[in-house]
Tab-separated table of C-alpha atoms in Angstrom:
chain	number	residue	atom	x	y	z
A	195	UNK	CA	-24.692	-4.302	-2.152
A	196	UNK	CA	-28.343	-3.485	-1.584
A	197	UNK	CA	-29.611	-3.244	1.996
A	198	UNK	CA	-33.061	-4.617	2.835
A	199	UNK	CA	-34.670	-2.253	5.303
A	200	UNK	CA	-38.223	-3.591	5.006
A	201	UNK	CA	-39.962	-6.247	3.011
A	202	UNK	CA	-42.709	-8.819	3.293
A	203	UNK	CA	-40.194	-11.623	2.977
A	204	UNK	CA	-37.754	-10.199	5.523
A	205	UNK	CA	-34.034	-10.838	5.204
A	206	UNK	CA	-32.528	-13.150	2.629
A	207	UNK	CA	-29.789	-15.608	3.510
A	208	UNK	CA	-27.678	-17.544	1.020
A	209	UNK	CA	-27.585	-17.462	-2.762
A	210	UNK	CA	-30.437	-17.390	-5.248
A	211	UNK	CA	-29.152	-17.420	-8.821
A	212	UNK	CA	-26.524	-14.710	-8.952
A	213	UNK	CA	-27.962	-12.886	-5.917
A	214	UNK	CA	-26.437	-13.420	-2.476
A	215	UNK	CA	-28.192	-12.358	0.722
A	216	UNK	CA	-26.891	-12.159	4.252
A	217	UNK	CA	-26.742	-10.167	7.468
A	218	UNK	CA	-23.827	-8.060	8.720
A	219	UNK	CA	-23.947	-6.279	12.101
A	220	UNK	CA	-27.720	-6.674	12.123
A	221	UNK	CA	-28.129	-5.188	8.620
A	222	UNK	CA	-29.753	-7.365	5.941
A	223	UNK	CA	-28.157	-6.989	2.536
A	224	UNK	CA	-28.239	-8.254	-1.043
A	225	UNK	CA	-25.348	-8.263	-3.472
A	226	UNK	CA	-24.824	-9.554	-6.962
A	227	UNK	CA	-22.305	-12.365	-7.266
A	228	UNK	CA	-19.431	-10.905	-9.302
A	229	UNK	CA	-18.899	-12.274	-12.753
A	230	UNK	CA	-15.577	-13.900	-13.542
A	231	UNK	CA	-12.834	-11.464	-14.464
A	232	UNK	CA	-10.951	-12.188	-17.670
A	233	UNK	CA	-7.703	-10.866	-16.229
A	234	UNK	CA	-7.794	-10.871	-12.417
A	235	UNK	CA	-4.135	-9.932	-12.185
A	236	UNK	CA	-3.955	-6.543	-13.810
A	237	UNK	CA	-1.154	-4.252	-12.670
A	238	UNK	CA	-3.525	-2.229	-10.514
A	239	UNK	CA	-5.026	-5.303	-8.861
A	240	UNK	CA	-1.656	-6.863	-8.105
A	241	UNK	CA	-0.435	-3.533	-6.745
A	242	UNK	CA	-3.410	-3.168	-4.415
A	243	UNK	CA	-3.263	-6.777	-3.238
A	244	UNK	CA	0.402	-6.384	-2.377
A	245	UNK	CA	-0.320	-3.237	-0.357
A	246	UNK	CA	-3.191	-4.991	1.412
A	247	UNK	CA	-0.990	-7.968	2.272
A	248	UNK	CA	1.721	-5.657	3.647
A	249	UNK	CA	-0.672	-3.826	5.979
A	250	UNK	CA	-2.414	-7.042	6.993
A	251	UNK	CA	0.915	-8.561	8.071
A	252	UNK	CA	1.620	-5.413	10.096
A	253	UNK	CA	-1.720	-5.248	11.908
A	254	UNK	CA	-2.754	-8.874	12.462
A	255	UNK	CA	-0.547	-9.452	15.526
A	256	UNK	CA	-2.203	-6.433	17.172
A	257	UNK	CA	-5.843	-7.346	16.491
A	258	UNK	CA	-6.919	-7.198	20.148
A	259	UNK	CA	-5.012	-3.951	20.694
A	260	UNK	CA	-6.800	-2.367	17.720
A	261	UNK	CA	-10.188	-3.069	19.293
A	262	UNK	CA	-9.275	-0.359	21.776
A	263	UNK	CA	-7.032	1.755	19.560
A	264	UNK	CA	-9.565	2.203	16.745
A	265	UNK	CA	-12.819	1.947	18.691
A	266	UNK	CA	-13.808	5.523	17.816
A	267	UNK	CA	-13.591	4.794	14.086
A	268	UNK	CA	-15.509	1.508	13.991
A	269	UNK	CA	-18.516	3.105	12.292
A	270	UNK	CA	-20.321	0.347	10.365
A	271	UNK	CA	-17.042	-1.566	10.222
A	272	UNK	CA	-14.823	-3.441	12.642
A	273	UNK	CA	-11.986	-1.739	14.475
A	274	UNK	CA	-9.541	-3.900	12.507
A	275	UNK	CA	-11.024	-2.795	9.177
A	276	UNK	CA	-10.856	0.839	10.285
A	277	UNK	CA	-7.162	0.386	11.063
A	278	UNK	CA	-6.607	-1.356	7.720
A	279	UNK	CA	-8.282	1.486	5.856
A	280	UNK	CA	-6.264	4.203	7.590
A	281	UNK	CA	-2.903	2.519	7.182
A	282	UNK	CA	-3.513	1.476	3.567
A	283	UNK	CA	-4.145	5.117	2.724
A	284	UNK	CA	-1.471	6.721	4.899
A	285	UNK	CA	1.339	4.359	5.880
A	286	UNK	CA	2.501	2.509	2.756
A	287	UNK	CA	5.804	3.402	1.163
A	288	UNK	CA	7.903	1.958	-1.651
A	289	UNK	CA	6.883	0.407	-4.963
A	290	UNK	CA	5.698	-3.042	-6.008
A	291	UNK	CA	6.889	-5.614	-5.110
A	292	UNK	CA	8.762	-3.905	-2.274
A	293	UNK	CA	5.974	-2.150	-0.374
A	294	UNK	CA	6.724	-1.432	3.282
A	295	UNK	CA	4.909	0.123	6.226
A	296	UNK	CA	6.247	3.552	7.159
A	297	UNK	CA	5.990	3.141	10.919
A	298	UNK	CA	6.354	6.881	11.536
A	299	UNK	CA	3.190	7.472	9.492
A	300	UNK	CA	1.292	4.429	10.754
A	301	UNK	CA	-1.281	4.520	13.542
A	302	UNK	CA	-2.233	1.680	15.853
A	303	UNK	CA	-4.527	3.921	17.886
A	304	UNK	CA	-6.464	6.888	16.573
A	305	UNK	CA	-8.559	9.593	18.166
A	306	UNK	CA	-8.770	13.212	19.272
A	307	UNK	CA	-7.323	12.820	22.768
A	308	UNK	CA	-4.012	14.693	23.120
A	309	UNK	CA	-1.149	12.309	22.376
A	310	UNK	CA	2.229	11.597	23.923
A	311	UNK	CA	4.954	14.228	24.313
A	312	UNK	CA	8.662	13.420	23.941
A	313	UNK	CA	8.125	9.681	23.772
A	314	UNK	CA	11.175	7.421	23.710
A	315	UNK	CA	11.887	3.701	24.044
A	316	UNK	CA	14.790	1.543	25.192
A	317	UNK	CA	15.594	-1.886	26.588
A	318	UNK	CA	17.402	-1.188	29.873
A	319	UNK	CA	17.442	-4.775	31.126
A	320	UNK	CA	17.046	-8.317	29.826
A	321	UNK	CA	13.515	-9.156	28.782
A	322	UNK	CA	12.150	-5.650	29.250
A	323	UNK	CA	11.290	-2.708	27.002
A	324	UNK	CA	10.772	0.681	28.582
A	325	UNK	CA	8.690	3.510	27.151
A	326	UNK	CA	9.040	7.019	28.544
A	327	UNK	CA	7.221	10.273	27.908
A	328	UNK	CA	6.790	13.756	29.329
A	329	UNK	CA	3.725	14.281	31.477
A	330	UNK	CA	1.770	16.782	29.384
A	331	UNK	CA	-1.358	16.687	31.546
A	332	UNK	CA	-3.398	19.847	31.081
A	333	UNK	CA	-2.209	20.320	27.507
A	334	UNK	CA	-5.220	20.151	25.211
A	335	UNK	CA	-7.437	17.303	26.360
A	336	UNK	CA	-4.664	15.419	28.190
A	337	UNK	CA	-5.428	14.359	31.762
A	338	UNK	CA	-3.088	12.955	34.382
A	339	UNK	CA	-5.310	9.864	34.658
A	340	UNK	CA	-5.134	8.865	30.985
A	341	UNK	CA	-3.857	5.302	30.578
A	342	UNK	CA	-0.935	4.396	28.312
A	343	UNK	CA	-1.577	2.187	25.286
A	344	UNK	CA	1.694	0.477	24.359
A	345	UNK	CA	2.329	-1.978	21.529
A	346	UNK	CA	5.601	-3.749	20.733
A	347	UNK	CA	5.696	-5.401	17.312
A	348	UNK	CA	8.235	-8.137	16.603
A	349	UNK	CA	8.229	-8.311	12.809
A	350	UNK	CA	10.732	-11.188	12.777
A	351	UNK	CA	8.234	-13.456	14.513
A	352	UNK	CA	5.007	-11.785	13.413
A	353	UNK	CA	4.064	-11.286	17.059
A	354	UNK	CA	3.122	-8.391	19.305
A	355	UNK	CA	3.212	-7.684	23.033
A	356	UNK	CA	0.943	-4.903	24.234
A	357	UNK	CA	-1.067	-3.339	27.016
A	358	UNK	CA	-4.262	-1.324	26.788
A	359	UNK	CA	-4.207	-0.400	30.486
A	360	UNK	CA	-0.694	0.879	31.116
A	361	UNK	CA	0.443	3.430	33.688
A	362	UNK	CA	-1.197	6.838	33.946
A	363	UNK	CA	0.047	9.699	31.800
A	364	UNK	CA	1.357	11.412	34.942
A	365	UNK	CA	3.736	8.493	35.661
A	366	UNK	CA	5.824	9.156	32.563
A	367	UNK	CA	7.242	5.645	32.164
A	368	UNK	CA	6.178	2.051	31.582
A	369	UNK	CA	8.124	-1.212	31.533
A	370	UNK	CA	6.786	-3.983	29.317
A	371	UNK	CA	8.131	-7.543	29.824
A	372	UNK	CA	8.744	-9.492	26.597
A	373	UNK	CA	9.482	-13.207	26.015
A	374	UNK	CA	13.060	-14.227	26.728
A	375	UNK	CA	13.458	-15.486	23.160
A	376	UNK	CA	13.133	-11.879	21.946
A	377	UNK	CA	16.654	-11.187	23.237
A	378	UNK	CA	18.736	-9.660	20.447
A	379	UNK	CA	15.674	-9.093	18.243
A	380	UNK	CA	14.127	-5.760	17.304
A	381	UNK	CA	10.665	-4.576	18.294
A	382	UNK	CA	8.825	-1.559	16.874
A	383	UNK	CA	7.377	0.500	19.726
A	384	UNK	CA	4.134	2.491	19.607
A	385	UNK	CA	2.658	4.633	22.400
A	386	UNK	CA	-0.830	6.079	22.680
A	387	UNK	CA	-3.267	6.998	25.445
A	388	UNK	CA	-6.884	6.342	26.363
A	389	UNK	CA	-8.976	8.278	28.830
A	390	UNK	CA	-9.613	6.582	32.161
A	391	UNK	CA	-13.204	5.786	31.206
A	392	UNK	CA	-12.109	4.514	27.782
A	393	UNK	CA	-14.253	6.914	25.780
A	394	UNK	CA	-11.364	8.876	24.246
A	395	UNK	CA	-8.242	7.646	22.476
A	396	UNK	CA	-5.135	9.454	21.229
A	397	UNK	CA	-3.239	8.986	17.995
A	398	UNK	CA	-0.314	6.652	18.620
A	399	UNK	CA	3.281	7.833	18.354
A	400	UNK	CA	6.030	5.667	16.891
A	401	UNK	CA	8.909	5.565	19.383
A	402	UNK	CA	11.306	3.738	17.085
A	403	UNK	CA	12.920	0.329	16.810
A	404	UNK	CA	14.500	-1.152	19.952
A	405	UNK	CA	16.830	-4.155	20.209
A	406	UNK	CA	15.724	-6.232	23.200
A	407	UNK	CA	18.464	-6.795	25.767
């Protein structure tokens, strides 16, 4: 892809021959239309597509959450694409065709703010999931006013319930209501933090799988 920084004709939009022009995030670009591939399903291509599909299925329900969780890494790409890139490279396990996301290695928020300490999750009452953690304010960059980022992923339904403005780090607990139809189903629980002004984000911690009461 060739960027057009200056030019007497300005930006190009659409296709001319085998050249395609467009604009992305205010940047004009040109790219050559790819020629047809004789064998578009080589082992490597199928392998990569399967990995991509696995991570996409994992992240799509949390798209809005990722806009906060990966905001620090959206450098010339969207927050969602930044999350895709990280998890493709760090959170895939298994072999084709049985790729899976290793939740313990996955991140749904990423940054240099100090993360959660001693995080745990449970479902103490019907329709609720509770996340708990130790108040580690003053450790590293952690502040008592940091807000919890909590995501609950229901892989059975391909849905997520989340908050990007949870209780303060000093509170040490958060209760997240979930739909009543989640009763008896498992949710994967992730906990991160963001600074009160939203400029800093912590790497998320995977708190495990919880069966909703």
